[in-house]
XYZ file of C-alpha atoms in Angstrom:
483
model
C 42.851 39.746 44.970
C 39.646 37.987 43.376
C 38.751 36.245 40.772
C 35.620 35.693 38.697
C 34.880 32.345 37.096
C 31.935 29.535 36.716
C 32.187 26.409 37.974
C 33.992 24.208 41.113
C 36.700 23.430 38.647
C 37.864 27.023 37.725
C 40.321 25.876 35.246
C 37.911 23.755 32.981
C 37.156 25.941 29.758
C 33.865 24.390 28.831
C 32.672 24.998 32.742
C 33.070 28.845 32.612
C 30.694 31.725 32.136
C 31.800 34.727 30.360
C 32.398 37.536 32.965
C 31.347 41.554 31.815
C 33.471 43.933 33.158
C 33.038 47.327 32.127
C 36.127 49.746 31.241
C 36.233 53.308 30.497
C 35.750 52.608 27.050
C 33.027 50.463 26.751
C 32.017 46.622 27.868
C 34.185 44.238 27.281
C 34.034 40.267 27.474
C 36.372 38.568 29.201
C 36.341 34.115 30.584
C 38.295 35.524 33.558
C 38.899 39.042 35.490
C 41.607 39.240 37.996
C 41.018 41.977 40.675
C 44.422 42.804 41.828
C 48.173 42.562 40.200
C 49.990 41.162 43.111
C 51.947 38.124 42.827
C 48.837 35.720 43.288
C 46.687 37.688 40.570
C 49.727 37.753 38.261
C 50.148 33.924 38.895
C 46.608 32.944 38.186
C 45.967 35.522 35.209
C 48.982 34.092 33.331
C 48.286 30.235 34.412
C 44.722 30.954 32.987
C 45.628 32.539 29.733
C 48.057 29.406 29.235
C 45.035 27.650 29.307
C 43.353 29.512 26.600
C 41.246 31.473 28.332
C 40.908 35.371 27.735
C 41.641 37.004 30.607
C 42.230 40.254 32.598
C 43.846 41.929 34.857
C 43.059 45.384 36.948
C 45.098 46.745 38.891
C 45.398 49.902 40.979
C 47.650 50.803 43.324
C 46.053 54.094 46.015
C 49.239 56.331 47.531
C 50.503 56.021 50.649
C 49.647 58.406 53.590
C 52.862 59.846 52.466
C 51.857 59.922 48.876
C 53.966 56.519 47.911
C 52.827 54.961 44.580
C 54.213 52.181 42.582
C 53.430 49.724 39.590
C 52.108 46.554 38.625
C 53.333 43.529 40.760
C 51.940 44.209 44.327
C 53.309 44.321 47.766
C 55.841 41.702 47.362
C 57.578 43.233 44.520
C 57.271 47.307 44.952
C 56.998 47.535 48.807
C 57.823 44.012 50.373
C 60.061 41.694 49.445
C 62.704 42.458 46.622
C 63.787 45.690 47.887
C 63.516 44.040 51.628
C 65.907 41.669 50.343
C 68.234 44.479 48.201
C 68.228 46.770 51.456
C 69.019 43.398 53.646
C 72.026 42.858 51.195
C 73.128 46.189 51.885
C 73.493 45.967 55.560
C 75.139 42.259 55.049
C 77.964 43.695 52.545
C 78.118 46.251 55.770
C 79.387 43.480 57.983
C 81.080 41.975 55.530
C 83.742 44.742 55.510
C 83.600 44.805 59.353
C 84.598 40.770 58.940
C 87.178 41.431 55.956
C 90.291 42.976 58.494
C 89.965 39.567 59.731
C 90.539 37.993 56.772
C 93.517 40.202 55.947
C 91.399 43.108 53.925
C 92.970 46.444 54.424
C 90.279 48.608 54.342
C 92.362 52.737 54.714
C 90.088 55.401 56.236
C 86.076 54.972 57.611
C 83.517 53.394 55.763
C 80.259 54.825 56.019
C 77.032 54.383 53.705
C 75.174 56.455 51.165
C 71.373 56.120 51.282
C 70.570 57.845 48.279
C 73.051 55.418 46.080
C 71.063 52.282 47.475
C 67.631 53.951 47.376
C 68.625 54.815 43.017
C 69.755 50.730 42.570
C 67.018 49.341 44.151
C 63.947 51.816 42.905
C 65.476 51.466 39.448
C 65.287 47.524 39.463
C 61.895 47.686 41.521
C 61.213 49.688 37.978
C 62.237 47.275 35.610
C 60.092 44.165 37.331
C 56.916 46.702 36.800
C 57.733 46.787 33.188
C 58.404 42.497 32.939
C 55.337 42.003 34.889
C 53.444 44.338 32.264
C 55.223 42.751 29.152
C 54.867 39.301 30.388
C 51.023 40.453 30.370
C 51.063 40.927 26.789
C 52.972 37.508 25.556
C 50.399 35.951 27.140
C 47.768 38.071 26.017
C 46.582 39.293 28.868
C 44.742 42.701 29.367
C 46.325 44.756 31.930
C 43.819 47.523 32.906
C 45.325 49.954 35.219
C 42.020 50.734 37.148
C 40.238 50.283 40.738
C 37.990 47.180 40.351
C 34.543 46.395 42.537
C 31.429 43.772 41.991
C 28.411 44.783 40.185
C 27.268 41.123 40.479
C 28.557 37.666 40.868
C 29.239 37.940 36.903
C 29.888 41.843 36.554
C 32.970 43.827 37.742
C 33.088 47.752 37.181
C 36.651 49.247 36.592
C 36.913 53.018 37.680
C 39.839 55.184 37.819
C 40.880 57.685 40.837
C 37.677 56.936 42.275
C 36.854 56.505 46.174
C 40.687 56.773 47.417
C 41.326 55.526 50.832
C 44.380 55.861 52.480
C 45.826 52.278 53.713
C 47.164 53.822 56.880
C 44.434 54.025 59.733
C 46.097 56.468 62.322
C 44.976 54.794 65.732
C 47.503 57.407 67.628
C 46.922 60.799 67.111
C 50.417 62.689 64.312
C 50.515 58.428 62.908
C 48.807 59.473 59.716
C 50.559 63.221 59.552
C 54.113 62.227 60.383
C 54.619 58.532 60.232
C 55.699 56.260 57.427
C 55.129 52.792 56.394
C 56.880 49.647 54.467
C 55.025 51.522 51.490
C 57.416 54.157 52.049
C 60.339 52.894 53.508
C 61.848 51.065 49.994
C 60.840 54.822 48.335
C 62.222 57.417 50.226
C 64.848 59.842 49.061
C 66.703 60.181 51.619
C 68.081 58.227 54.829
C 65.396 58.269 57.295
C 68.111 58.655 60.102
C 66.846 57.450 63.683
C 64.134 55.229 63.068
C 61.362 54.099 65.730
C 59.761 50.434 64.139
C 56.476 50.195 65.798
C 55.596 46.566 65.599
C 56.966 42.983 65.625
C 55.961 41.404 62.861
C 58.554 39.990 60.054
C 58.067 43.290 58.114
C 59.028 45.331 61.051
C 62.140 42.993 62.168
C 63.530 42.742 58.723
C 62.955 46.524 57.945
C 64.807 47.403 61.632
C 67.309 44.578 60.864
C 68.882 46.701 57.510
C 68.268 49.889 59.189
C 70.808 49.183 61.898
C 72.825 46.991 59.059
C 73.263 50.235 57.415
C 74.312 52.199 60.563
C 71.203 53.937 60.989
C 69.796 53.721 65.075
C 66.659 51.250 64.658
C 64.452 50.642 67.636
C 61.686 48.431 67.731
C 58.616 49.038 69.681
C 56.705 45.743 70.830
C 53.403 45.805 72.165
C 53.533 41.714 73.036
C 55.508 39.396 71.865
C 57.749 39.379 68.595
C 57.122 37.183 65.157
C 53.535 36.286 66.280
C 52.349 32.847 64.522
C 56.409 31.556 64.244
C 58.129 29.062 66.725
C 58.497 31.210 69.991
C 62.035 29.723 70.597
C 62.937 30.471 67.271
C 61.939 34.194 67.230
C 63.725 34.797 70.543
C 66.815 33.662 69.312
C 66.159 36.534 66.323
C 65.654 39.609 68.603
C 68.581 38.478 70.754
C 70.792 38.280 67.760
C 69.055 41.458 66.963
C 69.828 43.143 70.224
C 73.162 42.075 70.211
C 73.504 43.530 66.501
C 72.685 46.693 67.542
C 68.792 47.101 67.674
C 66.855 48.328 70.357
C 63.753 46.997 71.770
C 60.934 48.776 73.230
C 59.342 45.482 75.287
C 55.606 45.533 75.982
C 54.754 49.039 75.128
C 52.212 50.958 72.975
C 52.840 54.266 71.456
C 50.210 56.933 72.572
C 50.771 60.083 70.393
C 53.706 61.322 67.611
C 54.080 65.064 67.554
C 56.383 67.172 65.466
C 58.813 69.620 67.608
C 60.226 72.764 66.222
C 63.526 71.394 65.569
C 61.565 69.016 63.388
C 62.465 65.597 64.939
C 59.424 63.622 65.694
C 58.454 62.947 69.599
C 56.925 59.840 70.316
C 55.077 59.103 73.727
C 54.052 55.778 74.782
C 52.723 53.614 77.580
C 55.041 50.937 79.262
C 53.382 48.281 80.411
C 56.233 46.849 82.466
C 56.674 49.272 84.107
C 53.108 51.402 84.085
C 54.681 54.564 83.234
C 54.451 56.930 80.537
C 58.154 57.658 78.057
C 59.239 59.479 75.312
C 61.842 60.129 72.978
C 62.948 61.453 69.897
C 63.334 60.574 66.236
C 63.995 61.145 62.731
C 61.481 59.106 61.363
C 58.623 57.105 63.027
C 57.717 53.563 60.570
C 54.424 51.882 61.255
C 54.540 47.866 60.693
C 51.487 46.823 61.964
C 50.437 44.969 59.476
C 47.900 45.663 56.153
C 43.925 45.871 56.589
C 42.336 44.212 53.148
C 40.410 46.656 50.930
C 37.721 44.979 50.821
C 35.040 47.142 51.505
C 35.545 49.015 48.274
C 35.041 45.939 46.368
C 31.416 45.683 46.500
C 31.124 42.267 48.663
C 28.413 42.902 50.968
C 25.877 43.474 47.774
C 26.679 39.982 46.888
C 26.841 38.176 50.167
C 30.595 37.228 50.342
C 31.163 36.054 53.490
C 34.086 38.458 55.498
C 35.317 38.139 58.846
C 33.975 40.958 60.834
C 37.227 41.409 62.612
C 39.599 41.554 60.118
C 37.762 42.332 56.860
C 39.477 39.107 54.802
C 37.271 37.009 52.923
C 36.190 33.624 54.195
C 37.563 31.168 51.564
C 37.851 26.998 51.374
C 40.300 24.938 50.503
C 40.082 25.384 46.868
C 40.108 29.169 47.089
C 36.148 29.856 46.681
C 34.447 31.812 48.577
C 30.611 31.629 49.931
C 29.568 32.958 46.694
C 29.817 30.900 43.539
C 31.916 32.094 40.931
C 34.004 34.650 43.028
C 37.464 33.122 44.767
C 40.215 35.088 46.245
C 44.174 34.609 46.263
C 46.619 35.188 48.453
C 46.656 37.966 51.664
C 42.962 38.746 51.135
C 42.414 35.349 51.868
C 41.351 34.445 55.998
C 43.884 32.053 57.171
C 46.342 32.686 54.081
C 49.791 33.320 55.228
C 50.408 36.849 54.200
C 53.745 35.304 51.979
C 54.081 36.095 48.274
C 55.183 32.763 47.805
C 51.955 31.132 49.389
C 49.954 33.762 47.138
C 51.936 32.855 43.991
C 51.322 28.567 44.629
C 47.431 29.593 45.093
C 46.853 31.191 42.086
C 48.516 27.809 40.293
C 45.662 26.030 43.076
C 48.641 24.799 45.106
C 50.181 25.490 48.458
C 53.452 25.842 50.120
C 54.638 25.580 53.180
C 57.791 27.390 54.005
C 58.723 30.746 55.126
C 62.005 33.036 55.022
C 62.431 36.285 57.513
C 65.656 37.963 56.638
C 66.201 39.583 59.812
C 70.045 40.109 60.021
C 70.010 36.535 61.919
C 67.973 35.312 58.447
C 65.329 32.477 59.912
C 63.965 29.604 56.959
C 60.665 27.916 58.628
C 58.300 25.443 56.881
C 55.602 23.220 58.549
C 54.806 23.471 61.971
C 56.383 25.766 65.464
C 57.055 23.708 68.350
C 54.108 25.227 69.999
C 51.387 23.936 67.035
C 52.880 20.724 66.913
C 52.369 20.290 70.588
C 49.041 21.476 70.814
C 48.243 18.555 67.310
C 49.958 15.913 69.003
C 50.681 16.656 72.755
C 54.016 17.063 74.433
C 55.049 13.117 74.476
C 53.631 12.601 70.718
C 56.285 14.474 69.541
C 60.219 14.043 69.411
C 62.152 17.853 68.749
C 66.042 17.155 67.584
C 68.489 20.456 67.914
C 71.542 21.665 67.200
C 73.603 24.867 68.316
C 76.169 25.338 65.511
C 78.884 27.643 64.564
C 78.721 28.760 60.506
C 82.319 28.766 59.142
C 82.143 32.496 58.212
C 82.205 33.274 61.668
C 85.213 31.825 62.774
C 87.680 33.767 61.635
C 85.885 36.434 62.410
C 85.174 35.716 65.436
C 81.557 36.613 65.481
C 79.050 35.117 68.051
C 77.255 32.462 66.698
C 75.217 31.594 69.864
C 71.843 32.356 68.257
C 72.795 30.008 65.281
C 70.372 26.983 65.577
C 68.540 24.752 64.329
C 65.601 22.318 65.254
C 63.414 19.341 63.284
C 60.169 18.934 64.810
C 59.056 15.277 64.225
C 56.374 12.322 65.398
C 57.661 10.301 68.058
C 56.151 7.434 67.115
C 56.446 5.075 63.788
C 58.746 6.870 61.190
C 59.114 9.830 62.868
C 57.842 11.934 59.848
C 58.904 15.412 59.807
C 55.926 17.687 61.211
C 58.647 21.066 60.967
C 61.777 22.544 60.142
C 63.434 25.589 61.533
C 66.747 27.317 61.157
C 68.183 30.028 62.175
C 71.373 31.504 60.097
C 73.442 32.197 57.045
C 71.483 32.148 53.856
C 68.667 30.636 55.605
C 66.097 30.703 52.639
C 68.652 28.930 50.447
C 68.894 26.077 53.139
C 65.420 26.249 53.682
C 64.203 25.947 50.247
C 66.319 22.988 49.980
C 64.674 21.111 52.545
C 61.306 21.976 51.454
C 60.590 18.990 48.745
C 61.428 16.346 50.582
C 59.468 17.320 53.605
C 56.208 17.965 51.108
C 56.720 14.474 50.136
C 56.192 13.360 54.486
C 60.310 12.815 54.568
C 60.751 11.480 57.647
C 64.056 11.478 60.633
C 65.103 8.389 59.245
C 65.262 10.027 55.936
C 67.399 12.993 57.185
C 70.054 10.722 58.378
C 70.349 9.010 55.330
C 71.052 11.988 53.409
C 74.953 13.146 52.795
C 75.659 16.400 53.914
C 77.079 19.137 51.308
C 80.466 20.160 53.140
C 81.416 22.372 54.972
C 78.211 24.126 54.438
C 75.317 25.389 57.188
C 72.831 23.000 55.757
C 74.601 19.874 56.304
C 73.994 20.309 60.152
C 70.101 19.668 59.637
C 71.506 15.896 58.096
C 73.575 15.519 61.364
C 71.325 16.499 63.990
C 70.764 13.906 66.524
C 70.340 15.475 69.941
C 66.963 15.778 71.217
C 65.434 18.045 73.837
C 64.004 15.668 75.597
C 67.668 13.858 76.196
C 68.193 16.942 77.769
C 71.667 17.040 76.478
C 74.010 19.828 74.986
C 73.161 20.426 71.670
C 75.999 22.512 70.944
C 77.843 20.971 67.575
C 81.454 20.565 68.023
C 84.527 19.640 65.075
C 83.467 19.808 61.537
């Protein structure tokens, strides 16, 4: 997403030069135009007209390889995150009636679960944000201009309709394009897409794999390295174990080579195992790619104004306060080189703010905010920092007897002075809740002495990261015991 504006400070009305933009209909003047309807677009468009500014918005969303199209509100709200989290719901109420003969539920007869049912709820409420986002537009005054937006200058941006499609899906193995789907899809689809390979490890792929086998559809996950790339390595471990043990299969160190479609019409996948240097294959129903999004930025016109990209992975080069090399051009959110690729993140930089925590809701949910393990070692060094842990058991799995050994947490802090809290991680129920709770005091430099001061809400998950006390380096158990 970019935005055009005079001025270092962007939100200063008597600072800013009127930007042209051109519409099918004629020119049009405009203090601000927003390329791109995605939650950091949406944030900064409305933030601006607040201000008084007049402002707009284009927007335009190119199909799938599969033909996929949504509405206004970007990745987050149409292909990422709200029907991740309806879909993750799903599979939860799914072990929720595994847990309730526990609890003394009498459930008569099998339970099994209806694709199309969950696919109507969520696509109908996916709907109805598309049509807030576009009426929230309009109280603010906002023009929403449902068309494909590139630079004719630093000042000028040209709107076009159905014009240069590209498809977002570069097929790197030969059948990818022709018989593979992606998170675009997924959320969309009509009907179950039965045995599913996941080829990837990022959150996208765990999560989307974590419902899947929720659900009682057979998920496997195909890794090429390691899983959760960027996140604390101990942390994401303890997710693909839980995983495993869920029901998931894992595909360790291997790249797919080729997807071909057999007669019966189940899709063959062949790829390379590194572990063991041999070739495999096997069969599935559907074949989801979630390797991440390549930025359309070459359509936008950049290189005629000398915005600086990385070569590698086509984002834009911004600083701190969101500009870019080029005056009066800034980007938001994933476009952005170095931006975590987080709705939230884009959302707090369109307001010209950040944040600093992170939810995966893999069916072992994991809440993160400030540094892994691994970055805080590399700032500080091993003995410059002091990691507390806990191993604890969440009172909804008692009863039911689930295994809790992947439920854990761990608070990353200095060793020296007031220990001031350099990261947070937790792996468990509701961990975005807990998470998000944390998250304020730790923006404010809350430190371990803090923590300990602070009376935990019982009996609740959260109230462990108040009692932790074991450290790593003590090289004691950190298994929690009693209440």
């Amino acid at each position: 997403m970019a935005a055009f504006c005079k001025g270092k400070h962007r939100w200063k009305i008597n600072n800013l030069l009127r930007v042209f933009t051109r519409n099918l209909t004629g020119k049009c003047e405009y203090d601000l135009v927003v390329i791109g309807g995605g939650s950091g677009g949406l944030a900064c468009s409305k933030e601006a007209a607040q201000l008084g500014l007049k402002v707009a918005v284009l927007d335009y969303v190119e199909p799938s390889a599969q033909g996929t199209k949504w509405g206004l509100g970007g990745t987050c709200v149409n292909v990422g995150c709200i029907p991740k989290k309806l879909m993750h719901q799903a599979a939860l109420l799914g072990t929720a009636l595994k847990d309730a003969k526990k609890f003394g539920w009498q459930i008569p007869g099998s339970v099994c679960h209806d694709w199309a049912t969950m696919a109507d709820a969520v696509q109908n409420h996916v709907r109805s944000l598309n049509w807030g986002h576009r009426v929230q537009l309009q109280d603010k005054k906002v023009k929403y201009l449902n068309l494909r937006g590139s630079l004719v200058n630093e000042h000028t941006v040209k709107g076009l309709n159905k014009a240069g499609k590209e498809v977002r899906l570069h097929a790197f193995v030969p059948g990818a394009a022709e018989y593979g789907i992606t998170s675009d899809d997924i959320f969309w689809l009509r009907k179950s897409p039965g045995k599913t390979l996941v080829v990837g490890a990022s959150y996208v792929s765990l999560e989307c794999a974590g419902f899947l086998t929720g659900i009682s559809l057979d998920a496997t996950v195909m890794v090429r390295s390691i899983a959760l790339r960027g996140f604390d390595q101990q942390i994401a471990g303890l997710v693909t174990d839980y995983m495993e043990a869920y029901g998931t299969r894992f595909l360790w160190k291997c790249v797919p080579k080729r997807v071909e479609r057999l007669a019966s019409g189940a899709l063959q996948v062949t790829w390379a195992n590194a572990s063991t240097g041999s070739e495999e294959k096997d069969t599935f129903d559907s074949v989801l790619w979630a390797v991440g999004r390549a930025p359309e930025t070459k359509i936008l016109g950049l290189d005629k104004l000398g915005v600086k990209l990385n070569s590698e992975t086509g984002k834009i080069i911004v600083a701190a306060d969101e500009s870019t090399s080029v005056p009066n051009i800034y980007a938001f959110g994933d476009i952005g080189e170095g931006r975590p690729e987080l709705t939230p993140t884009a959302v707090k930089a369109g307001k010209l703010l950040a944040l600093q925590f992170i939810f995966v809701f893999t069916p072992l949910e994991y809440g993160c905010m400030g540094l892994s393990e691994e970055e805080a070692e590399r700032r500080h060094g091993k003995d410059g920092i002091e990691v507390y842990h806990a191993f604890y058991k969440p009172l909804e799995f008692t009863v039911a007897d689930r295994d809790a050994s992947q439920c854990y947490l761990k608070v990353i802090c200095e060793r020296g002075g007031h220990q001031t809290i350099l990261g947070l991680h937790f792996t468990g129920p509701n961990a975005g809740e807990v998470t998000q709770g944390f998250a304020l005091g730790i923006q404010c430099g809350a430190t371990y002495s803090h923590l300990l001061q602070t009376v935990g809400i019982h009996p609740t998950c959260a109230e462990e990261v108040v009692k932790v006390s074991i450290t790593k380096r003590s090289g004691l158990d950190a298994t929690v015991t009693g209440c």
